């Protein structure tokens, strides 16, 4: 598979960035794209695809200041311009797997589907998992061709359709040379169907990222059951203890840290086996059977430092991520997402002057009931703050082998959660450290570009609202 797209540092994915707690990270984003495309100038806000060559940067999952020079996605970087972002990672920031991606309102789906993303790793400082070899699997669903199938439209990262819808002038030039047929692909670290070499009995730590603009991934073995999967963390936050999985379910934007060992070679695909239908409609999932990667197991001697035993414990979560399940909520807000008019609670996005979807004060315990009013599962992403799942689809029990069928269960911490129409997804978050305006939106990014996003406003606690971000 080949095509031309907008990318960071000329590669898909962009460079992996590694930091530690307490670090200050500076990233200068230079927009070297050509000017002259249709950007709209930012005001009034345009809830449609546009500005193909305008961009912005979002550090997805990092708990950092969303204002000023921080993770401020309200500020655009126009062609020929640059912006330096400064992120201060707290001493208690979660260690784990995060990612960065393009986030200009209007061209997000286009640029992310083309591969404008990369991994962010906050290193562990403990020894619990140090023995395991790290393997990054940054997965970007891409569709090509023009047809009537919903699984090949703009919601599924169709780079040709998105270029046209965004008013871009890039010659995408898609070429398909694989023999598998179809027009649904998942790039894994920029490659189609790469190979992962594993020693027999070796455990490796997979850092999985669904870096796509839309569809869910259901990661599992194609036919055999020769591999063991143990979940360590979701969205960069450790679970209570390693959890056996039958498959790994990744909402758009979600991550999973997983220990993998295989007794023999195996192929991994995205396949829901129909089990997703109760929570995730087929139209919201990568086409069943789409190949992801293969594991080749060798008979090499593993005594040379390879880890041959599964972890029985994981590092602790940050102190500020104390369970909120038994806490008294300061407020409860119901939000509904509608893919027919692309709104949240019937309110279209109006930029940083929007009426906030949620207003809170630092230290509050905020409960949000998330639902959909159409037939789609809209993954809800909150910038800056992680959310703890209280219930999904009415279930409040412990995590099961497939995390409730959609990648979530009560008690886990997420920055992106699924929603569905039969029962609200109930989450809680307690804003810490950072006041100001941040964003929440559907992470089917074509929906966000069309207006399914809004502002979350956090006050400082002295009664005065935090300052608004600068205009785009």
Coordinates of C-alpha atoms in Angstrom, one line a residue:
X1 CA 0.0 0.0 0.0
X2 CA 1.4 3.4 -0.9
X3 CA 0.0 6.9 -0.9
X4 CA 1.1 10.5 -0.3
X5 CA 0.1 12.2 3.0
X6 CA 1.0 14.9 5.4
X7 CA 3.4 13.5 8.1
X8 CA 5.7 14.6 11.0
X9 CA 9.4 14.7 10.0
X10 CA 8.6 13.0 6.7
X11 CA 7.8 9.6 8.2
X12 CA 4.7 7.5 9.1
X13 CA 4.5 7.3 12.0
X14 CA 6.5 10.3 13.3
X15 CA 9.4 9.8 15.7
X16 CA 8.8 8.1 19.1
X17 CA 9.4 10.6 21.9
X18 CA 10.5 9.3 25.3
X19 CA 10.3 11.2 28.6
X20 CA 10.4 10.7 32.3
X21 CA 8.3 12.0 35.2
X22 CA 9.4 15.5 36.1
X23 CA 10.8 16.3 32.6
X24 CA 10.0 19.5 30.7
X25 CA 9.5 18.6 27.0
X26 CA 9.7 21.2 24.3
X27 CA 8.4 20.4 20.8
X28 CA 8.6 22.9 17.9
X29 CA 6.0 22.2 15.2
X30 CA 7.1 23.7 11.9
X31 CA 4.3 23.7 9.3
X32 CA 6.2 23.4 6.0
X33 CA 3.1 22.7 4.0
X34 CA 2.1 24.9 1.2
X35 CA -0.3 27.8 1.9
X36 CA -3.3 28.8 -0.1
X37 CA -5.7 26.1 1.0
X38 CA -9.1 26.8 2.4
X39 CA -8.6 27.5 6.1
X40 CA -11.5 29.8 6.9
X41 CA -9.5 31.9 9.3
X42 CA -10.9 30.3 12.4
X43 CA -13.8 32.7 13.0
X44 CA -16.7 32.0 12.7
X45 CA -16.0 28.4 13.6
X46 CA -16.6 26.0 10.7
X47 CA -17.9 22.6 11.7
X48 CA -16.9 21.0 8.4
X49 CA -13.8 19.6 6.9
X50 CA -11.4 22.3 5.7
X51 CA -7.9 23.7 6.2
X52 CA -6.2 20.7 4.8
X53 CA -2.7 22.2 5.3
X54 CA -3.4 23.9 8.7
X55 CA -2.4 21.9 11.8
X56 CA -2.1 21.8 15.5
X57 CA -0.5 19.3 18.0
X58 CA -2.2 17.3 20.7
X59 CA -0.4 15.1 23.3
X60 CA -3.1 12.5 23.7
X61 CA -3.4 11.3 27.3
X62 CA -0.7 13.5 28.9
X63 CA -1.8 15.2 32.1
X64 CA -0.4 18.6 31.3
X65 CA -1.5 22.3 31.2
X66 CA -4.0 22.7 28.3
X67 CA -3.5 26.5 28.1
X68 CA -0.8 28.9 26.8
X69 CA 2.2 27.1 25.4
X70 CA 1.0 23.7 26.7
X71 CA -1.4 21.2 25.1
X72 CA -3.4 24.1 23.6
X73 CA -5.2 22.8 20.5
X74 CA -7.2 26.0 20.1
X75 CA -4.1 27.6 18.5
X76 CA -3.6 26.8 14.8
X77 CA -0.2 26.5 13.1
X78 CA -0.7 27.9 9.6
X79 CA 1.4 27.0 6.6
X80 CA 4.8 28.7 6.8
X81 CA 4.5 29.2 10.6
X82 CA 5.7 27.4 13.6
X83 CA 4.8 27.0 17.3
X84 CA 6.8 25.7 20.3
X85 CA 4.8 23.7 22.8
X86 CA 6.2 23.3 26.4
X87 CA 4.9 20.4 28.5
X88 CA 5.8 20.1 32.1
X89 CA 5.4 16.5 33.3
X90 CA 4.6 16.3 37.0
X91 CA 6.6 14.1 39.3
X92 CA 3.4 12.0 39.7
X93 CA 2.5 11.8 36.0
X94 CA 1.4 8.3 35.0
X95 CA 4.2 6.3 33.3
X96 CA 3.0 4.4 30.2
X97 CA 2.0 4.6 26.6
X98 CA 0.5 7.8 25.1
X99 CA 0.6 9.4 21.6
X100 CA 0.6 12.7 19.8
X101 CA -1.3 13.6 16.7
X102 CA -2.5 16.5 14.5
X103 CA -5.5 18.3 15.9
X104 CA -6.6 21.2 13.8
X105 CA -10.4 21.5 13.8
X106 CA -11.3 20.8 10.2
X107 CA -8.4 18.7 9.1
X108 CA -7.9 16.3 12.0
X109 CA -9.4 13.3 10.3
X110 CA -7.4 13.9 7.1
X111 CA -4.1 14.3 8.7
X112 CA -4.4 11.6 11.4
X113 CA -5.6 9.0 8.8
X114 CA -2.6 9.9 6.7
X115 CA -0.3 9.0 9.6
X116 CA 0.4 12.4 11.2
X117 CA 1.0 10.8 14.6
X118 CA 3.6 9.2 16.8
X119 CA 4.1 7.5 20.1
X120 CA 4.8 9.2 23.5
X121 CA 6.4 7.0 26.1
X122 CA 6.7 8.0 29.8
X123 CA 9.3 5.6 31.2
X124 CA 8.7 3.5 34.2
X125 CA 11.0 4.2 37.1
X126 CA 10.4 0.9 38.9
X127 CA 11.8 -2.6 38.1
X128 CA 8.6 -4.6 37.9
X129 CA 8.5 -4.6 34.1
X130 CA 12.1 -3.7 33.3
X131 CA 12.9 -7.3 32.1
X132 CA 10.5 -7.2 29.2
X133 CA 11.4 -6.2 25.7
X134 CA 9.4 -3.2 24.5
X135 CA 7.6 -3.6 21.1
X136 CA 5.7 -0.6 19.8
X137 CA 2.6 -1.3 17.6
X138 CA 1.2 2.0 16.5
X139 CA -1.8 1.0 14.3
X140 CA -3.4 3.3 11.8
X141 CA -6.5 2.1 10.0
X142 CA -6.6 3.3 6.4
X143 CA -9.2 2.8 3.7
X144 CA -8.8 3.4 0.0
X145 CA -11.1 3.5 -3.0
X146 CA -14.5 5.0 -3.4
X147 CA -17.5 2.8 -2.8
X148 CA -20.8 2.6 -0.9
X149 CA -19.6 0.4 1.9
X150 CA -19.7 2.3 5.2
X151 CA -16.5 0.6 6.3
X152 CA -14.5 2.4 3.6
X153 CA -15.8 6.0 4.2
X154 CA -14.4 9.0 5.9
X155 CA -15.1 7.5 9.3
X156 CA -12.7 4.7 8.5
X157 CA -9.8 6.9 7.3
X158 CA -10.4 6.8 3.6
X159 CA -7.5 9.1 2.6
X160 CA -8.9 9.8 -0.9
X161 CA -12.4 10.7 0.4
X162 CA -11.0 12.9 3.2
X163 CA -8.7 14.8 0.9
X164 CA -11.6 15.7 -1.3
X165 CA -13.9 16.6 1.6
X166 CA -11.2 18.8 3.2
X167 CA -10.6 20.8 0.0
X168 CA -7.0 19.6 -0.2
X169 CA -5.0 19.7 -3.3
X170 CA -2.6 16.9 -2.6
X171 CA -2.3 14.1 -5.2
X172 CA -2.9 11.2 -2.9
X173 CA -1.8 8.7 -5.5
X174 CA -2.9 5.5 -3.9
X175 CA -1.3 2.3 -5.1
X176 CA -2.2 -1.2 -3.8
X177 CA 0.2 -4.1 -4.3
X178 CA -0.9 -6.5 -1.6
X179 CA -2.5 -9.8 -2.7
X180 CA -5.1 -10.0 0.0
X181 CA -7.8 -8.0 -1.8
X182 CA -10.1 -5.5 -0.3
X183 CA -9.5 -1.9 0.4
X184 CA -9.2 -1.8 4.2
X185 CA -5.8 -1.8 5.8
X186 CA -4.1 -1.2 9.1
X187 CA -0.6 0.3 9.0
X188 CA 1.4 -1.0 11.9
X189 CA 4.4 1.3 12.5
X190 CA 3.8 2.4 8.9
X191 CA 3.9 -1.1 7.4
X192 CA 1.3 -3.5 6.1
X193 CA 1.3 -6.8 7.9
X194 CA 4.8 -6.6 9.5
X195 CA 6.5 -9.6 11.3
X196 CA 7.3 -9.7 15.0
X197 CA 10.1 -12.1 16.0
X198 CA 9.7 -13.8 19.3
X199 CA 11.8 -16.4 21.1
X200 CA 10.0 -19.4 22.4
X201 CA 8.7 -18.9 25.9
X202 CA 9.7 -15.2 25.8
X203 CA 7.3 -12.5 27.1
X204 CA 7.4 -9.1 25.4
X205 CA 5.6 -5.9 26.3
X206 CA 3.4 -4.7 23.4
X207 CA 2.6 -1.0 23.5
X208 CA -0.5 -1.0 21.3
X209 CA -2.0 2.3 20.0
X210 CA -5.1 2.7 17.9
X211 CA -3.8 5.8 16.1
X212 CA -6.7 5.8 13.6
X213 CA -9.3 8.6 13.0
X214 CA -12.3 6.3 13.5
X215 CA -12.8 2.6 13.6
X216 CA -12.4 0.2 16.6
X217 CA -9.8 -2.5 16.5
X218 CA -10.5 -6.0 17.9
X219 CA -7.0 -7.6 18.1
X220 CA -6.9 -11.3 18.3
X221 CA -5.3 -14.4 16.8
X222 CA -6.6 -15.3 13.3
X223 CA -7.2 -19.0 13.9
X224 CA -4.9 -20.6 16.5
X225 CA -4.9 -20.1 20.2
X226 CA -1.1 -20.5 20.8
X227 CA -0.5 -17.0 22.4
X228 CA -1.2 -15.6 25.9
X229 CA -2.2 -12.0 26.4
X230 CA -2.0 -10.2 29.8
X231 CA -3.3 -6.6 30.1
X232 CA -1.0 -4.3 32.1
X233 CA -2.4 -0.9 31.4
X234 CA -5.2 1.0 29.5
X235 CA -4.6 4.4 28.1
X236 CA -1.3 4.8 29.9
X237 CA -2.7 3.9 33.4
X238 CA -2.0 0.5 35.0
X239 CA -4.8 -1.8 36.0
X240 CA -4.8 -3.3 39.5
X241 CA -3.1 -6.5 38.4
X242 CA -2.2 -8.2 35.1
X243 CA -5.4 -9.4 33.5
X244 CA -5.8 -12.3 31.0
X245 CA -7.5 -11.3 27.8
X246 CA -9.0 -13.2 24.9
X247 CA -8.6 -10.2 22.6
X248 CA -7.5 -6.5 22.9
X249 CA -10.3 -4.0 22.1
X250 CA -9.0 -0.6 21.2
X251 CA -11.4 2.4 20.7
X252 CA -10.0 5.1 18.4
X253 CA -7.3 6.8 20.3
X254 CA -7.0 4.1 22.9
X255 CA -3.9 2.3 24.1
X256 CA -3.2 -1.0 25.8
X257 CA 0.0 -2.3 27.3
X258 CA 0.0 -6.1 27.0
X259 CA 2.4 -8.9 27.8
X260 CA 2.5 -11.4 24.9
X261 CA 4.0 -14.9 24.7
X262 CA 3.4 -17.5 22.0
X263 CA 4.1 -21.2 21.9
X264 CA 4.2 -21.2 18.1
X265 CA 4.0 -18.7 15.2
X266 CA 0.6 -16.9 14.8
X267 CA -1.1 -14.2 12.8
X268 CA -3.1 -11.4 14.5
X269 CA -6.1 -9.8 12.8
X270 CA -8.9 -7.4 13.8
X271 CA -11.9 -9.5 14.1
X272 CA -14.9 -9.0 16.4
X273 CA -16.6 -12.4 15.6
X274 CA -19.9 -10.6 15.9
X275 CA -19.4 -10.2 19.6
X276 CA -19.1 -6.5 19.1
X277 CA -22.6 -6.1 17.8
X278 CA -24.2 -5.6 21.2
X279 CA -22.0 -2.6 22.0
X280 CA -20.1 -1.6 18.8
X281 CA -22.0 -1.6 15.5
X282 CA -20.3 -3.4 12.6
X283 CA -20.0 -0.1 10.7
X284 CA -17.7 1.3 13.6
X285 CA -15.2 -1.6 13.4
X286 CA -12.3 -2.2 11.0
X287 CA -13.4 -4.7 8.4
X288 CA -13.4 -8.2 10.0
X289 CA -10.3 -10.2 9.1
X290 CA -8.1 -7.2 8.3
X291 CA -4.6 -8.6 9.0
X292 CA -2.5 -6.6 11.6
X293 CA 0.8 -8.4 12.2
X294 CA 2.3 -11.9 12.4
X295 CA 4.4 -13.4 15.2
X296 CA 7.3 -15.7 14.2
X297 CA 8.5 -17.8 17.1
X298 CA 12.1 -19.0 16.9
X299 CA 13.8 -21.8 18.9
X300 CA 16.6 -19.4 20.0
X301 CA 17.9 -19.8 23.5
X302 CA 16.1 -17.4 25.8
X303 CA 18.6 -17.5 28.6
X304 CA 20.3 -14.4 27.3
X305 CA 18.2 -12.0 29.2
X306 CA 14.8 -12.6 27.7
X307 CA 11.9 -12.6 30.2
X308 CA 10.3 -16.0 30.4
X309 CA 7.8 -15.5 33.3
X310 CA 4.6 -13.4 33.3
X311 CA 4.5 -10.4 35.6
X312 CA 2.3 -10.8 38.7
X313 CA 2.3 -7.1 39.7
X314 CA 2.4 -3.7 38.0
X315 CA 3.6 -0.3 39.3
X316 CA 1.2 1.7 41.3
X317 CA -1.0 4.4 39.8
X318 CA -0.3 8.1 40.8
X319 CA -1.6 9.1 44.2
X320 CA -4.1 11.6 42.6
X321 CA -5.7 8.7 40.8
X322 CA -7.4 7.4 43.9
X323 CA -10.6 5.4 43.1
X324 CA -13.7 7.6 42.7
X325 CA -16.2 4.7 42.6
X326 CA -17.3 5.2 46.2
X327 CA -16.8 9.0 46.2
X328 CA -19.7 11.5 46.4
X329 CA -20.0 13.3 43.1
X330 CA -19.9 17.0 43.2
X331 CA -22.0 17.2 40.1
X332 CA -23.6 15.0 37.4
X333 CA -23.9 16.0 33.8
X334 CA -25.6 14.0 31.0
X335 CA -24.1 14.4 27.5
X336 CA -25.6 12.8 24.4
X337 CA -23.8 12.5 21.1
X338 CA -25.7 12.5 17.8
X339 CA -24.0 11.5 14.5
X340 CA -26.9 12.8 12.5
X341 CA -26.4 16.5 13.3
X342 CA -22.9 16.1 14.7
X343 CA -23.5 17.6 18.0
X344 CA -23.0 16.9 21.7
X345 CA -26.3 17.5 23.6
X346 CA -27.7 19.2 20.5
X347 CA -25.1 22.1 20.8
X348 CA -22.8 22.6 17.9
X349 CA -19.2 23.6 18.6
X350 CA -18.5 27.3 18.7
X351 CA -14.8 27.3 19.5
X352 CA -13.4 28.6 22.8
X353 CA -16.5 30.8 23.1
X354 CA -18.7 27.7 23.4
X355 CA -21.0 27.2 26.4
X356 CA -19.0 24.6 28.3
X357 CA -20.3 21.0 28.2
X358 CA -19.0 20.6 31.7
X359 CA -18.0 23.2 34.3
X360 CA -16.1 22.2 37.4
X361 CA -13.5 23.4 40.0
X362 CA -10.2 21.8 40.8
X363 CA -10.7 19.1 43.3
X364 CA -14.4 18.4 42.3
X365 CA -15.6 14.8 41.6
X366 CA -17.4 15.2 38.3
X367 CA -19.7 12.5 37.1
X368 CA -20.7 12.4 33.4
X369 CA -23.3 10.1 31.8
X370 CA -22.5 9.6 28.2
X371 CA -25.0 8.3 25.6
X372 CA -25.7 8.3 21.9
X373 CA -29.0 9.2 20.2
X374 CA -28.1 7.3 16.9
X375 CA -27.0 3.8 16.1
X376 CA -23.2 4.5 16.3
X377 CA -20.8 4.0 19.1
X378 CA -19.1 7.4 19.5
X379 CA -15.8 7.1 21.5
X380 CA -15.6 10.0 23.9
X381 CA -12.2 11.5 24.5
X382 CA -11.4 14.0 27.3
X383 CA -8.2 16.1 27.1
X384 CA -6.0 16.7 30.1
X385 CA -7.8 14.4 32.6
X386 CA -8.3 10.7 32.8
X387 CA -11.8 9.3 33.6
X388 CA -12.6 6.3 35.8
X389 CA -15.3 4.1 34.4
X390 CA -18.2 3.6 36.8
X391 CA -20.4 1.5 34.5
X392 CA -20.6 0.6 30.8
X393 CA -23.9 -0.7 29.2
X394 CA -25.3 -1.1 32.7
X395 CA -22.5 -3.4 33.9
X396 CA -20.7 -2.4 37.1
X397 CA -18.8 -5.6 37.8
X398 CA -15.1 -6.4 37.7
X399 CA -13.1 -6.5 34.5
X400 CA -13.7 -9.7 32.4
X401 CA -11.6 -11.4 29.8
X402 CA -12.7 -9.0 27.0
X403 CA -13.3 -6.0 29.2
X404 CA -17.0 -5.9 28.7
X405 CA -16.9 -6.5 25.0
X406 CA -15.8 -3.0 24.1
X407 CA -12.5 -2.5 26.0
X408 CA -13.8 -1.0 29.2
X409 CA -15.0 -2.2 32.6
X410 CA -15.9 -0.6 36.0
X411 CA -12.8 0.8 37.8
X412 CA -10.4 1.2 34.9
X413 CA -9.0 4.6 34.0
X414 CA -9.4 5.8 30.4
X415 CA -9.0 9.0 28.5
X416 CA -11.2 7.6 25.7
X417 CA -14.4 5.5 26.4
X418 CA -17.0 4.0 24.2
X419 CA -20.6 5.0 24.3
X420 CA -23.8 3.2 23.1
X421 CA -27.5 3.8 22.9
X422 CA -29.0 1.2 25.3
X423 CA -27.4 2.4 28.5
X424 CA -25.2 5.4 29.3
X425 CA -21.5 5.0 29.9
X426 CA -20.9 6.6 33.3
X427 CA -17.5 8.0 34.2
X428 CA -16.0 10.2 36.9
X429 CA -13.0 12.5 36.9
X430 CA -11.5 14.7 39.5
X431 CA -9.6 17.6 37.8
X432 CA -6.2 18.1 39.4
X433 CA -3.4 20.6 38.9
X434 CA -4.6 22.3 35.7
X435 CA -7.4 24.9 35.4
X436 CA -8.6 26.4 32.2
X437 CA -10.5 25.4 29.1
X438 CA -9.8 22.0 27.6
X439 CA -11.7 19.9 25.0
X440 CA -13.9 16.8 24.9
X441 CA -15.0 15.2 21.7
X442 CA -15.9 12.2 19.7
X443 CA -12.7 10.5 18.6
X444 CA -14.2 9.4 15.3
X445 CA -12.3 12.5 14.2
X446 CA -14.5 13.1 11.1
X447 CA -17.3 13.7 13.6
X448 CA -15.2 16.0 15.7
X449 CA -14.3 18.0 12.6
X450 CA -18.0 18.3 11.8
X451 CA -18.8 19.7 15.3
X452 CA -19.1 16.8 17.8
X453 CA -16.8 18.5 20.3
X454 CA -17.0 21.0 23.1
X455 CA -15.3 22.8 25.9
X456 CA -14.7 21.6 29.4
X457 CA -14.1 24.5 31.8
X458 CA -12.2 24.0 35.0
X459 CA -12.0 26.9 37.5
X460 CA -9.2 27.4 39.9
X461 CA -11.1 27.1 43.1
X462 CA -11.1 30.7 44.3
X463 CA -14.4 31.4 42.6
X464 CA -12.8 32.9 39.5
X465 CA -12.9 31.1 36.2
X466 CA -9.6 30.3 34.6
X467 CA -8.7 32.4 31.6
X468 CA -9.9 31.3 28.2
X469 CA -7.4 30.1 25.6
X470 CA -6.4 32.4 22.8
X471 CA -8.6 32.4 19.7
X472 CA -7.7 30.0 16.9

